[in-house]
mmCIF file of C-alpha atoms in Angstrom:
data_model
loop_
_atom_site.group_PDB
_atom_site.id
_atom_site.type_symbol
_atom_site.label_atom_id
_atom_site.label_comp_id
_atom_site.label_asym_id
_atom_site.label_seq_id
_atom_site.Cartn_x
_atom_site.Cartn_y
_atom_site.Cartn_z
ATOM 1 C CA MET A 1 6.097 -51.384 8.947
ATOM 2 C CA THR A 2 9.276 -50.068 10.304
ATOM 3 C CA THR A 3 10.160 -51.014 13.898
ATOM 4 C CA ASN A 4 13.512 -49.215 14.200
ATOM 5 C CA ASP A 5 12.035 -46.145 14.761
ATOM 6 C CA THR A 6 12.819 -44.468 17.895
ATOM 7 C CA ILE A 7 12.448 -41.249 20.553
ATOM 8 C CA ARG A 8 14.155 -40.214 23.239
ATOM 9 C CA ILE A 9 12.711 -39.603 26.767
ATOM 10 C CA ASP A 10 15.040 -38.157 29.523
ATOM 11 C CA ASP A 11 18.065 -39.652 27.457
ATOM 12 C CA VAL A 12 16.468 -43.431 26.966
ATOM 13 C CA GLU A 13 16.215 -44.448 23.800
ATOM 14 C CA ILE A 14 12.648 -45.892 23.180
ATOM 15 C CA PRO A 15 11.384 -47.823 20.231
ATOM 16 C CA PHE A 16 7.766 -47.111 18.831
ATOM 17 C CA THR A 17 5.703 -48.345 15.962
ATOM 18 C CA PRO A 18 3.991 -45.745 13.882
ATOM 19 C CA GLY A 19 0.789 -44.358 15.041
ATOM 20 C CA GLN A 20 1.730 -44.802 18.762
ATOM 21 C CA THR A 21 1.782 -41.971 20.912
ATOM 22 C CA ILE A 22 4.214 -41.039 23.157
ATOM 23 C CA MET A 23 2.578 -42.016 26.291
ATOM 24 C CA GLU A 24 1.903 -45.546 24.288
ATOM 25 C CA ALA A 25 5.406 -46.014 23.161
ATOM 26 C CA ALA A 26 6.710 -45.363 26.748
ATOM 27 C CA LEU A 27 4.828 -47.625 28.775
ATOM 28 C CA ALA A 28 5.254 -50.406 26.351
ATOM 29 C CA ALA A 29 8.979 -49.856 27.121
ATOM 30 C CA GLY A 30 8.430 -49.555 30.564
ATOM 31 C CA GLN A 31 9.129 -45.981 31.146
ATOM 32 C CA TYR A 32 6.621 -44.459 33.489
ATOM 33 C CA ILE A 33 5.023 -40.993 32.404
ATOM 34 C CA PRO A 34 2.130 -39.782 35.304
ATOM 35 C CA HIS A 35 -1.310 -40.072 33.953
ATOM 36 C CA LEU A 36 -4.964 -40.354 35.322
ATOM 37 C CA CYS A 37 -6.866 -40.240 32.553
ATOM 38 C CA HIS A 38 -5.007 -42.368 30.308
ATOM 39 C CA TYR A 39 -5.528 -46.352 30.280
ATOM 40 C CA PRO A 40 -4.171 -48.807 27.682
ATOM 41 C CA GLY A 41 -6.903 -49.833 25.411
ATOM 42 C CA LEU A 42 -9.029 -46.845 25.542
ATOM 43 C CA PRO A 43 -8.949 -43.816 23.198
ATOM 44 C CA PRO A 44 -7.139 -40.964 24.946
ATOM 45 C CA SER A 45 -8.919 -38.245 26.301
ATOM 46 C CA GLY A 46 -6.024 -35.627 27.258
ATOM 47 C CA ASN A 47 -7.950 -33.968 30.115
ATOM 48 C CA CYS A 48 -6.191 -34.504 33.355
ATOM 49 C CA ARG A 49 -2.757 -32.811 31.816
ATOM 50 C CA LEU A 50 -0.507 -34.702 34.479
ATOM 51 C CA CYS A 51 1.139 -36.637 31.136
ATOM 52 C CA VAL A 52 2.651 -32.981 30.320
ATOM 53 C CA VAL A 53 6.077 -33.533 28.878
ATOM 54 C CA GLU A 54 8.352 -30.864 27.006
ATOM 55 C CA THR A 55 9.525 -31.774 23.413
ATOM 56 C CA GLY A 56 10.962 -28.898 21.018
ATOM 57 C CA ASN A 57 10.255 -25.820 23.533
ATOM 58 C CA ARG A 58 6.807 -27.124 23.751
ATOM 59 C CA SER A 59 4.706 -28.275 26.155
ATOM 60 C CA VAL A 60 2.421 -31.652 24.865
ATOM 61 C CA ALA A 61 0.275 -34.051 26.541
ATOM 62 C CA ALA A 62 1.904 -37.406 26.064
ATOM 63 C CA CYS A 63 -1.333 -39.352 25.742
ATOM 64 C CA THR A 64 -2.488 -37.216 22.718
ATOM 65 C CA THR A 65 0.711 -36.561 21.025
ATOM 66 C CA PRO A 66 1.913 -38.880 18.353
ATOM 67 C CA ALA A 67 5.435 -40.457 18.702
ATOM 68 C CA MET A 68 7.711 -39.248 15.989
ATOM 69 C CA ALA A 69 11.254 -40.670 14.852
ATOM 70 C CA GLY A 70 14.118 -38.767 16.548
ATOM 71 C CA GLN A 71 11.531 -36.982 19.160
ATOM 72 C CA GLN A 72 13.733 -35.509 22.107
ATOM 73 C CA ILE A 73 11.234 -35.293 25.033
ATOM 74 C CA CYS A 74 11.632 -34.032 28.906
ATOM 75 C CA SER A 75 9.337 -36.050 31.338
ATOM 76 C CA ASP A 76 10.856 -36.632 34.632
ATOM 77 C CA THR A 77 12.342 -33.104 35.344
ATOM 78 C CA PRO A 78 11.939 -30.970 38.815
ATOM 79 C CA GLU A 79 9.825 -28.327 36.763
ATOM 80 C CA LEU A 80 7.497 -30.809 35.191
ATOM 81 C CA ASN A 81 6.833 -33.015 38.341
ATOM 82 C CA GLU A 82 6.022 -29.329 40.050
ATOM 83 C CA ALA A 83 3.706 -28.650 37.435
ATOM 84 C CA ARG A 84 2.057 -31.856 37.662
ATOM 85 C CA LYS A 85 1.858 -31.305 41.609
ATOM 86 C CA ALA A 86 0.263 -27.984 41.130
ATOM 87 C CA ILE A 87 -2.557 -29.845 38.894
ATOM 88 C CA THR A 88 -3.017 -32.503 41.359
ATOM 89 C CA GLN A 89 -3.428 -30.093 43.918
ATOM 90 C CA MET A 90 -6.013 -28.070 41.884
ATOM 91 C CA LEU A 91 -8.050 -31.414 41.464
ATOM 92 C CA PHE A 92 -7.891 -32.052 45.218
ATOM 93 C CA VAL A 93 -9.278 -28.413 46.172
ATOM 94 C CA GLU A 94 -12.063 -28.447 43.261
ATOM 95 C CA GLY A 95 -13.872 -31.805 44.671
ATOM 96 C CA ASN A 96 -14.150 -33.099 47.947
ATOM 97 C CA HIS A 97 -11.297 -34.967 48.811
ATOM 98 C CA ILE A 98 -11.071 -35.569 52.308
ATOM 99 C CA CYS A 99 -9.254 -39.007 52.404
ATOM 100 C CA PRO A 100 -10.028 -40.027 55.953
ATOM 101 C CA SER A 101 -13.484 -40.572 55.444
ATOM 102 C CA CYS A 102 -13.137 -41.719 52.034
ATOM 103 C CA GLU A 103 -13.549 -45.863 51.406
ATOM 104 C CA LYS A 104 -11.258 -45.564 48.225
ATOM 105 C CA THR A 105 -8.401 -44.439 50.364
ATOM 106 C CA GLY A 106 -5.498 -46.585 49.629
ATOM 107 C CA ASN A 107 -6.615 -47.636 46.274
ATOM 108 C CA CYS A 108 -7.079 -44.367 44.623
ATOM 109 C CA LYS A 109 -4.931 -43.242 41.677
ATOM 110 C CA LEU A 110 -5.230 -39.481 42.623
ATOM 111 C CA GLN A 111 -4.120 -40.284 45.911
ATOM 112 C CA ALA A 112 -1.405 -42.018 44.837
ATOM 113 C CA ILE A 113 -0.068 -39.661 42.204
ATOM 114 C CA ALA A 114 -0.215 -37.236 44.933
ATOM 115 C CA TYR A 115 1.910 -39.303 46.909
ATOM 116 C CA HIS A 116 4.303 -39.925 44.091
ATOM 117 C CA LEU A 117 4.681 -36.194 43.311
ATOM 118 C CA GLY A 118 5.310 -35.742 47.067
ATOM 119 C CA MET A 119 2.147 -33.359 47.847
ATOM 120 C CA LEU A 120 2.275 -32.325 51.185
ATOM 121 C CA ASP A 121 -0.781 -29.419 51.273
ATOM 122 C CA GLU A 122 -3.052 -28.419 48.712
ATOM 123 C CA HIS A 123 -1.932 -24.740 48.464
ATOM 124 C CA PHE A 124 -5.113 -23.327 46.452
ATOM 125 C CA PRO A 125 -8.088 -22.224 48.548
ATOM 126 C CA GLN A 126 -10.383 -25.047 48.788
ATOM 127 C CA PHE A 127 -13.829 -24.883 46.765
ATOM 128 C CA TYR A 128 -16.303 -26.913 48.813
ATOM 129 C CA GLN A 129 -18.601 -27.483 45.911
ATOM 130 C CA ARG A 130 -21.698 -29.099 46.657
ATOM 131 C CA ARG A 131 -22.692 -31.602 43.792
ATOM 132 C CA GLU A 132 -25.333 -34.214 43.982
ATOM 133 C CA ILE A 133 -24.572 -38.057 44.952
ATOM 134 C CA ASP A 134 -26.796 -40.280 42.996
ATOM 135 C CA ALA A 135 -27.458 -43.727 45.271
ATOM 136 C CA SER A 136 -30.392 -44.891 43.340
ATOM 137 C CA HIS A 137 -28.413 -47.749 41.733
ATOM 138 C CA PRO A 138 -29.099 -51.179 43.694
ATOM 139 C CA ASP A 139 -25.336 -51.828 43.062
ATOM 140 C CA ILE A 140 -23.483 -48.717 42.341
ATOM 141 C CA LEU A 141 -23.262 -45.334 44.032
ATOM 142 C CA LEU A 142 -22.010 -42.006 42.304
ATOM 143 C CA ASP A 143 -20.557 -39.538 44.311
ATOM 144 C CA ARG A 144 -19.738 -36.676 42.258
ATOM 145 C CA SER A 145 -18.095 -34.387 44.816
ATOM 146 C CA ARG A 146 -15.148 -36.783 44.498
ATOM 147 C CA CYS A 147 -14.983 -36.936 40.334
ATOM 148 C CA ILE A 148 -12.183 -35.655 38.453
ATOM 149 C CA LEU A 149 -13.511 -35.354 35.066
ATOM 150 C CA CYS A 150 -11.157 -37.930 33.862
ATOM 151 C CA ASP A 151 -14.260 -39.565 31.805
ATOM 152 C CA LEU A 152 -12.969 -43.030 31.747
ATOM 153 C CA CYS A 153 -16.549 -44.412 32.642
ATOM 154 C CA VAL A 154 -17.520 -42.336 29.808
ATOM 155 C CA ARG A 155 -14.882 -44.357 27.228
ATOM 156 C CA ALA A 156 -15.125 -47.368 29.304
ATOM 157 C CA SER A 157 -19.022 -47.567 28.828
ATOM 158 C CA ARG A 158 -19.238 -46.496 25.540
ATOM 159 C CA ASP A 159 -16.259 -48.396 23.795
ATOM 160 C CA VAL A 160 -16.095 -51.583 25.968
ATOM 161 C CA ASP A 161 -19.337 -52.169 27.636
ATOM 162 C CA GLN A 162 -21.190 -50.584 24.357
ATOM 163 C CA LYS A 163 -23.675 -49.007 26.844
ATOM 164 C CA ASN A 164 -22.903 -45.262 26.748
ATOM 165 C CA VAL A 165 -24.309 -44.702 30.476
ATOM 166 C CA PHE A 166 -22.204 -41.582 30.943
ATOM 167 C CA ALA A 167 -21.285 -38.321 29.800
ATOM 168 C CA ILE A 168 -19.726 -34.925 30.896
ATOM 169 C CA ALA A 169 -22.290 -31.914 30.786
ATOM 170 C CA GLY A 170 -22.231 -28.495 32.261
ATOM 171 C CA ARG A 171 -19.315 -25.797 31.386
ATOM 172 C CA GLY A 172 -16.378 -24.577 33.371
ATOM 173 C CA THR A 173 -16.485 -25.410 37.025
ATOM 174 C CA ASP A 174 -20.182 -26.627 36.385
ATOM 175 C CA ALA A 175 -18.945 -29.447 34.277
ATOM 176 C CA HIS A 176 -20.005 -33.041 35.906
ATOM 177 C CA LEU A 177 -20.724 -36.289 35.272
ATOM 178 C CA ILE A 178 -24.234 -37.395 34.199
ATOM 179 C CA ALA A 179 -26.269 -40.736 33.621
ATOM 180 C CA ASN A 180 -27.769 -40.974 29.963
ATOM 181 C CA SER A 181 -31.034 -41.826 31.221
ATOM 182 C CA SER A 182 -33.996 -39.669 30.983
ATOM 183 C CA SER A 183 -34.436 -39.237 34.644
ATOM 184 C CA GLY A 184 -30.792 -38.811 34.946
ATOM 185 C CA LYS A 185 -30.680 -40.972 37.446
ATOM 186 C CA LEU A 186 -28.204 -44.162 37.178
ATOM 187 C CA ALA A 187 -31.191 -46.775 38.590
ATOM 188 C CA ASP A 188 -32.592 -45.951 35.106
ATOM 189 C CA THR A 189 -29.612 -47.052 32.752
ATOM 190 C CA SER A 190 -28.591 -50.284 31.794
ATOM 191 C CA MET A 191 -25.400 -50.203 33.925
ATOM 192 C CA ALA A 192 -24.472 -53.295 35.592
ATOM 193 C CA VAL A 193 -21.770 -54.197 38.765
ATOM 194 C CA THR A 194 -19.563 -56.505 35.878
ATOM 195 C CA ASP A 195 -19.378 -53.342 33.734
ATOM 196 C CA LEU A 196 -16.069 -51.997 33.284
ATOM 197 C CA ALA A 197 -17.489 -48.555 33.498
ATOM 198 C CA ALA A 198 -18.359 -49.679 37.132
ATOM 199 C CA ARG A 199 -14.602 -50.390 38.121
ATOM 200 C CA ILE A 200 -12.431 -48.175 35.945
ATOM 201 C CA CYS A 201 -12.861 -44.915 38.263
ATOM 202 C CA PRO A 202 -9.528 -43.938 39.546
ATOM 203 C CA VAL A 203 -10.894 -42.181 42.584
ATOM 204 C CA GLY A 204 -13.904 -42.575 45.116
ATOM 205 C CA ALA A 205 -16.825 -41.298 42.604
ATOM 206 C CA ILE A 206 -18.214 -44.534 41.104
ATOM 207 C CA LEU A 207 -18.160 -47.379 44.077
ATOM 208 C CA ILE A 208 -19.766 -50.720 44.432
ATOM 209 C CA LYS A 209 -21.915 -50.583 47.011
ATOM 210 C CA GLU A 210 -21.567 -52.394 50.313
ATOM 211 C CA GLN A 211 -18.064 -53.108 49.419
ATOM 212 C CA GLY A 212 -15.938 -50.453 51.384
ATOM 213 C CA TYR A 213 -13.527 -51.043 54.135
ATOM 214 C CA GLN A 214 -12.763 -54.686 52.990
ATOM 215 C CA VAL A 215 -8.693 -54.560 52.807
ATOM 216 C CA PRO A 216 -6.766 -54.292 55.699
ATOM 217 C CA ILE A 217 -4.602 -51.354 55.807
ATOM 218 C CA GLY A 218 -1.018 -52.405 54.784
ATOM 219 C CA GLN A 219 -2.389 -54.485 52.062
ATOM 220 C CA ARG A 220 -4.425 -51.941 50.130
ATOM 221 C CA ILE A 221 -3.333 -51.381 46.457
ATOM 222 C CA TYR A 222 -0.898 -48.430 47.261
ATOM 223 C CA ASP A 223 -0.099 -49.757 50.668
ATOM 224 C CA ARG A 224 1.858 -52.410 48.309
ATOM 225 C CA GLN A 225 2.699 -50.672 45.167
ATOM 226 C CA THR A 226 3.624 -47.141 44.060
ATOM 227 C CA ILE A 227 1.359 -45.603 41.172
ATOM 228 C CA ARG A 228 4.646 -45.781 39.101
ATOM 229 C CA GLU A 229 4.462 -49.955 39.463
ATOM 230 C CA THR A 230 0.719 -50.183 38.750
ATOM 231 C CA GLY A 231 0.940 -47.795 35.655
ATOM 232 C CA LEU A 232 3.209 -50.078 34.169
ATOM 233 C CA GLN A 233 1.280 -52.930 34.676
ATOM 234 C CA GLU A 234 -2.319 -52.115 33.596
ATOM 235 C CA GLN A 235 -3.971 -53.959 30.871
ATOM 236 C CA ILE A 236 -7.484 -53.481 29.729
ATOM 237 C CA ALA A 237 -9.594 -56.693 29.626
ATOM 238 C CA LYS A 238 -10.690 -57.388 26.048
ATOM 239 C CA PRO A 239 -14.273 -56.390 25.253
ATOM 240 C CA PRO A 240 -16.045 -59.636 24.992
ATOM 241 C CA GLN A 241 -17.319 -59.603 21.420
ATOM 242 C CA GLU A 242 -13.330 -59.301 20.298
ATOM 243 C CA MET B 4 18.158 -26.549 83.598
ATOM 244 C CA ASN B 5 19.636 -25.972 79.895
ATOM 245 C CA LYS B 6 18.784 -22.614 78.440
ATOM 246 C CA SER B 7 19.002 -23.564 74.988
ATOM 247 C CA LYS B 8 16.209 -25.885 75.004
ATOM 248 C CA ILE B 9 13.913 -25.551 72.069
ATOM 249 C CA LYS B 10 10.724 -24.176 72.959
ATOM 250 C CA ILE B 11 7.469 -26.351 71.247
ATOM 251 C CA ALA B 12 3.963 -25.014 71.666
ATOM 252 C CA THR B 13 0.960 -27.071 70.680
ATOM 253 C CA THR B 14 -2.841 -26.576 70.228
ATOM 254 C CA SER B 15 -5.772 -28.308 68.883
ATOM 255 C CA LEU B 16 -8.258 -26.059 67.101
ATOM 256 C CA ALA B 17 -11.145 -27.847 65.403
ATOM 257 C CA GLY B 18 -9.132 -31.001 65.886
ATOM 258 C CA CYS B 19 -9.807 -34.589 67.685
ATOM 259 C CA PHE B 20 -6.476 -34.475 70.011
ATOM 260 C CA GLY B 21 -5.767 -37.588 67.853
ATOM 261 C CA CYS B 22 -2.481 -35.816 66.313
ATOM 262 C CA HIS B 23 -1.593 -35.183 69.731
ATOM 263 C CA MET B 24 -2.298 -38.970 70.498
ATOM 264 C CA SER B 25 0.222 -39.898 67.720
ATOM 265 C CA PHE B 26 2.884 -37.482 68.717
ATOM 266 C CA LEU B 27 2.722 -39.465 72.336
ATOM 267 C CA ASP B 28 2.724 -42.745 70.006
ATOM 268 C CA MET B 29 6.778 -41.400 69.883
ATOM 269 C CA ASP B 30 6.703 -43.570 73.503
ATOM 270 C CA GLU B 31 10.104 -43.690 74.956
ATOM 271 C CA ARG B 32 11.485 -41.523 72.231
ATOM 272 C CA LEU B 33 9.470 -38.593 74.112
ATOM 273 C CA ALA B 34 12.258 -38.916 77.072
ATOM 274 C CA GLY B 35 15.146 -38.482 74.638
ATOM 275 C CA LEU B 36 13.124 -35.507 73.015
ATOM 276 C CA LEU B 37 12.480 -33.930 76.286
ATOM 277 C CA GLU B 38 16.301 -33.267 76.782
ATOM 278 C CA GLN B 39 15.914 -31.081 73.933
ATOM 279 C CA VAL B 40 12.704 -29.382 73.926
ATOM 280 C CA GLU B 41 10.373 -27.823 76.666
ATOM 281 C CA PHE B 42 6.737 -27.058 75.814
ATOM 282 C CA ASP B 43 5.139 -24.051 76.322
ATOM 283 C CA ARG B 44 1.579 -23.374 75.528
ATOM 284 C CA SER B 45 -0.213 -27.096 75.089
ATOM 285 C CA PRO B 46 -2.706 -29.160 76.288
ATOM 286 C CA PHE B 47 0.219 -31.285 77.998
ATOM 287 C CA THR B 48 1.416 -28.249 79.947
ATOM 288 C CA ASP B 49 -0.816 -25.616 82.259
ATOM 289 C CA ILE B 50 0.488 -22.677 80.217
ATOM 290 C CA LYS B 51 -2.558 -20.393 79.294
ATOM 291 C CA HIS B 52 -0.622 -18.595 76.712
ATOM 292 C CA CYS B 53 1.994 -18.871 74.094
ATOM 293 C CA GLY B 54 5.250 -17.155 74.837
ATOM 294 C CA ARG B 55 7.886 -16.943 72.441
ATOM 295 C CA CYS B 56 8.437 -20.178 70.951
ATOM 296 C CA ASP B 57 10.580 -21.887 68.188
ATOM 297 C CA ILE B 58 7.833 -24.143 66.818
ATOM 298 C CA GLY B 59 4.316 -24.120 66.854
ATOM 299 C CA LEU B 60 2.282 -27.322 65.861
ATOM 300 C CA ILE B 61 -1.353 -26.948 65.216
ATOM 301 C CA GLU B 62 -4.085 -29.504 65.005
ATOM 302 C CA GLY B 63 -7.362 -28.917 63.599
ATOM 303 C CA GLY B 64 -9.083 -26.602 61.288
ATOM 304 C CA VAL B 65 -10.543 -23.331 61.984
ATOM 305 C CA CYS B 66 -14.218 -23.854 63.012
ATOM 306 C CA ASN B 67 -14.837 -21.043 65.306
ATOM 307 C CA ALA B 68 -13.712 -17.257 66.450
ATOM 308 C CA GLU B 69 -11.682 -18.528 69.357
ATOM 309 C CA ASN B 70 -9.783 -20.786 66.906
ATOM 310 C CA VAL B 71 -9.087 -17.658 64.914
ATOM 311 C CA HIS B 72 -7.725 -16.015 68.060
ATOM 312 C CA VAL B 73 -5.686 -18.940 69.253
ATOM 313 C CA LEU B 74 -3.930 -19.467 65.899
ATOM 314 C CA ARG B 75 -3.000 -15.882 65.329
ATOM 315 C CA GLU B 76 -1.701 -16.016 68.903
ATOM 316 C CA PHE B 77 0.514 -18.938 67.906
ATOM 317 C CA ARG B 78 1.412 -17.421 64.184
ATOM 318 C CA THR B 79 2.579 -14.167 66.321
ATOM 319 C CA HIS B 80 5.037 -16.091 68.635
ATOM 320 C CA CYS B 81 6.189 -19.251 66.856
ATOM 321 C CA LYS B 82 8.877 -18.666 64.556
ATOM 322 C CA ILE B 83 7.888 -22.052 62.533
ATOM 323 C CA LEU B 84 4.484 -22.810 62.361
ATOM 324 C CA VAL B 85 3.531 -26.410 61.269
ATOM 325 C CA ALA B 86 -0.180 -27.538 60.328
ATOM 326 C CA MET B 87 -0.115 -30.930 61.645
ATOM 327 C CA GLY B 88 -2.698 -33.418 60.241
ATOM 328 C CA ALA B 89 -5.703 -33.600 57.733
ATOM 329 C CA CYS B 90 -7.930 -31.279 59.543
ATOM 330 C CA ALA B 91 -5.278 -28.341 59.665
ATOM 331 C CA ILE B 92 -4.019 -29.051 56.145
ATOM 332 C CA ASN B 93 -7.487 -29.104 54.282
ATOM 333 C CA GLY B 94 -10.182 -28.622 56.806
ATOM 334 C CA GLY B 95 -10.617 -32.708 57.087
ATOM 335 C CA VAL B 96 -13.528 -34.418 58.236
ATOM 336 C CA PRO B 97 -14.734 -31.780 60.048
ATOM 337 C CA ALA B 98 -14.839 -29.617 56.748
ATOM 338 C CA MET B 99 -17.609 -31.931 55.531
ATOM 339 C CA ARG B 100 -20.308 -29.544 56.992
ATOM 340 C CA ASN B 101 -19.253 -27.012 54.545
ATOM 341 C CA TYR B 102 -21.343 -28.879 52.240
ATOM 342 C CA PHE B 103 -24.428 -27.971 54.641
ATOM 343 C CA ASP B 104 -25.922 -24.608 55.521
ATOM 344 C CA LEU B 105 -24.591 -23.679 59.378
ATOM 345 C CA GLN B 106 -28.177 -22.562 60.523
ATOM 346 C CA ASP B 107 -29.215 -26.200 59.251
ATOM 347 C CA CYS B 108 -26.558 -27.758 61.075
ATOM 348 C CA LEU B 109 -27.245 -25.922 64.530
ATOM 349 C CA GLU B 110 -31.184 -26.469 64.266
ATOM 350 C CA GLU B 111 -31.044 -30.094 63.338
ATOM 351 C CA VAL B 112 -28.610 -30.806 66.556
ATOM 352 C CA TYR B 113 -30.281 -28.527 69.063
ATOM 353 C CA LEU B 114 -34.011 -28.038 67.898
ATOM 354 C CA ARG B 115 -34.826 -30.769 65.741
ATOM 355 C CA GLY B 116 -32.533 -33.734 67.005
ATOM 356 C CA THR B 117 -33.636 -36.583 68.774
ATOM 357 C CA ASN B 118 -34.259 -36.556 72.502
ATOM 358 C CA VAL B 119 -33.976 -32.481 72.588
ATOM 359 C CA THR B 120 -35.773 -31.638 75.665
ATOM 360 C CA HIS B 121 -35.134 -27.905 75.857
ATOM 361 C CA PRO B 122 -34.834 -26.921 72.286
ATOM 362 C CA ARG B 123 -32.784 -23.761 72.219
ATOM 363 C CA ILE B 124 -29.764 -22.964 70.182
ATOM 364 C CA PRO B 125 -27.045 -21.822 72.745
ATOM 365 C CA ASP B 126 -26.543 -18.395 72.542
ATOM 366 C CA ASP B 127 -24.310 -17.333 75.693
ATOM 367 C CA PRO B 128 -21.529 -14.659 74.841
ATOM 368 C CA GLU B 129 -19.241 -17.065 76.672
ATOM 369 C CA LEU B 130 -19.331 -19.447 73.754
ATOM 370 C CA PRO B 131 -17.382 -18.497 70.536
ATOM 371 C CA LEU B 132 -19.443 -18.367 67.554
ATOM 372 C CA LEU B 133 -19.037 -20.960 64.442
ATOM 373 C CA LEU B 134 -17.599 -19.713 61.368
ATOM 374 C CA ASP B 135 -19.641 -19.863 58.198
ATOM 375 C CA LYS B 136 -17.353 -22.738 57.393
ATOM 376 C CA VAL B 137 -14.477 -24.947 58.671
ATOM 377 C CA TYR B 138 -11.286 -23.362 56.952
ATOM 378 C CA PRO B 139 -7.631 -24.872 56.651
ATOM 379 C CA VAL B 140 -5.052 -23.325 58.706
ATOM 380 C CA SER B 141 -3.314 -22.095 55.703
ATOM 381 C CA GLU B 142 -6.230 -20.090 54.876
ATOM 382 C CA ILE B 143 -6.245 -17.952 58.055
ATOM 383 C CA VAL B 144 -2.384 -17.445 58.764
ATOM 384 C CA PRO B 145 0.776 -18.291 56.901
ATOM 385 C CA VAL B 146 2.179 -21.727 57.229
ATOM 386 C CA ASP B 147 5.982 -23.184 57.127
ATOM 387 C CA TYR B 148 5.079 -26.822 57.324
ATOM 388 C CA PHE B 149 2.620 -29.251 56.570
ATOM 389 C CA LEU B 150 2.725 -32.514 58.247
ATOM 390 C CA PRO B 151 -0.091 -34.863 56.398
ATOM 391 C CA GLY B 152 -2.147 -37.939 57.882
ATOM 392 C CA CYS B 153 -4.919 -38.482 59.862
ATOM 393 C CA PRO B 154 -3.130 -38.600 62.399
ATOM 394 C CA PRO B 155 0.600 -38.196 61.306
ATOM 395 C CA SER B 156 2.423 -41.247 62.535
ATOM 396 C CA ALA B 157 4.917 -40.768 65.560
ATOM 397 C CA ASP B 158 7.664 -41.619 62.743
ATOM 398 C CA ALA B 159 6.761 -38.787 60.641
ATOM 399 C CA PHE B 160 6.825 -36.601 63.691
ATOM 400 C CA LEU B 161 10.266 -37.420 64.374
ATOM 401 C CA GLN B 162 11.106 -36.862 60.817
ATOM 402 C CA LEU B 163 9.621 -33.225 61.123
ATOM 403 C CA LEU B 164 11.185 -32.604 64.406
ATOM 404 C CA GLN B 165 14.980 -33.889 64.164
ATOM 405 C CA PRO B 166 15.831 -31.742 61.309
ATOM 406 C CA LEU B 167 14.278 -28.694 63.233
ATOM 407 C CA LEU B 168 15.689 -29.327 66.250
ATOM 408 C CA ILE B 169 19.359 -28.707 64.776
ATOM 409 C CA GLY B 170 18.136 -25.988 62.433
ATOM 410 C CA GLN B 171 17.828 -27.877 59.315
ATOM 411 C CA LYS B 172 14.919 -28.022 56.745
ATOM 412 C CA PRO B 173 12.562 -31.331 57.197
ATOM 413 C CA ASP B 174 12.262 -33.080 54.104
ATOM 414 C CA ILE B 175 8.586 -34.721 54.763
ATOM 415 C CA ALA B 176 7.878 -35.545 51.278
ATOM 416 C CA SER B 177 10.549 -38.276 51.266
ATOM 417 C CA ILE B 178 8.900 -40.103 54.092
ATOM 418 C CA ARG B 179 6.211 -42.504 53.086
ATOM 419 C CA LEU B 180 3.145 -40.277 52.822
ATOM 420 C CA HIS B 181 -0.483 -40.893 53.547
ATOM 421 C CA TYR B 182 -3.330 -38.662 53.921
ATOM 422 C CA ASP B 183 -5.566 -41.227 55.920
#
């Protein structure tokens, strides 16, 4: 396998191994590309679109586009960051993202991305969609009104936990997270608080019960670090059977 | 009195007055600020209606008919209108009532609530009617600047006001943002 293949992102030469996506090569080389639905170790999904980059006069998702030798890529440009901000604003108005009343505040990737992009307001009219809360599980709360449909929990439950607890159902703005049990309730799935799917949610949609507001303001994840820093550190825990 | 003082008006719509308290958290820096600005209509003054102003600071979302009138008065009279705080920017915590039916909310409080002795939804015309939903300020009138936070810090207020006082655009995004 050749290891001297390289791509260029914003004038930085980045090595890659064939088969890697632009995102995987960039993160491995310490080059941050904003993302919400990408997580190292899980198959890419390509649904948040925050990792949009430009290559060869096209806009592509860095998380699903294979790296190719000699590729010239623009990522950290004012235009792309404005587009990313608009996408983030869309995610905010579509759900209930009232940070002052959310226990994920300070530890939330959606919020941290918005800080990173300098989002001051939500620009678009609010949807105020009411979506069902599932509090049936003894240890885990599902608040769909905060779900951004990144489907990280779907992939984590299927590929790492080997439980297939979640799926996305419905079309268009009706798309929503469902629990794969005959009752549709989380309590009737095999989900456990130790599952990766219980902890990978980037926002306040899947919460561990009775754990809120335990970290003082100033010591929460994004009080101490930027999402750029945490995004470069993330590594998935290896599945137990490997 | 210096005639060139910048005129600032402030108001709280569907707010909790927390943004105004955070404004006062500028502490002794307020003394320096008052050498450059004077307050028009504001909860800090006794002025009943907004005159010509340079800057209007709006706290709170828009939840009833009177809020709409006050907000439009501010937009008409203020050159620069600032939505300050989470409520003014996206409706904030009060907008969580938007997930429920308004009539249900009123009945729960005034008819079915605990310890209600004379069940009746207030209907005097003196009282402003609630809107169907709580709205962000920018869905009613155009807004020039947004100052996030619940509430914004005193430092954030200074970051906003200092450039405005010398006729420059504030760069709020460069400060340490928070929405909570």
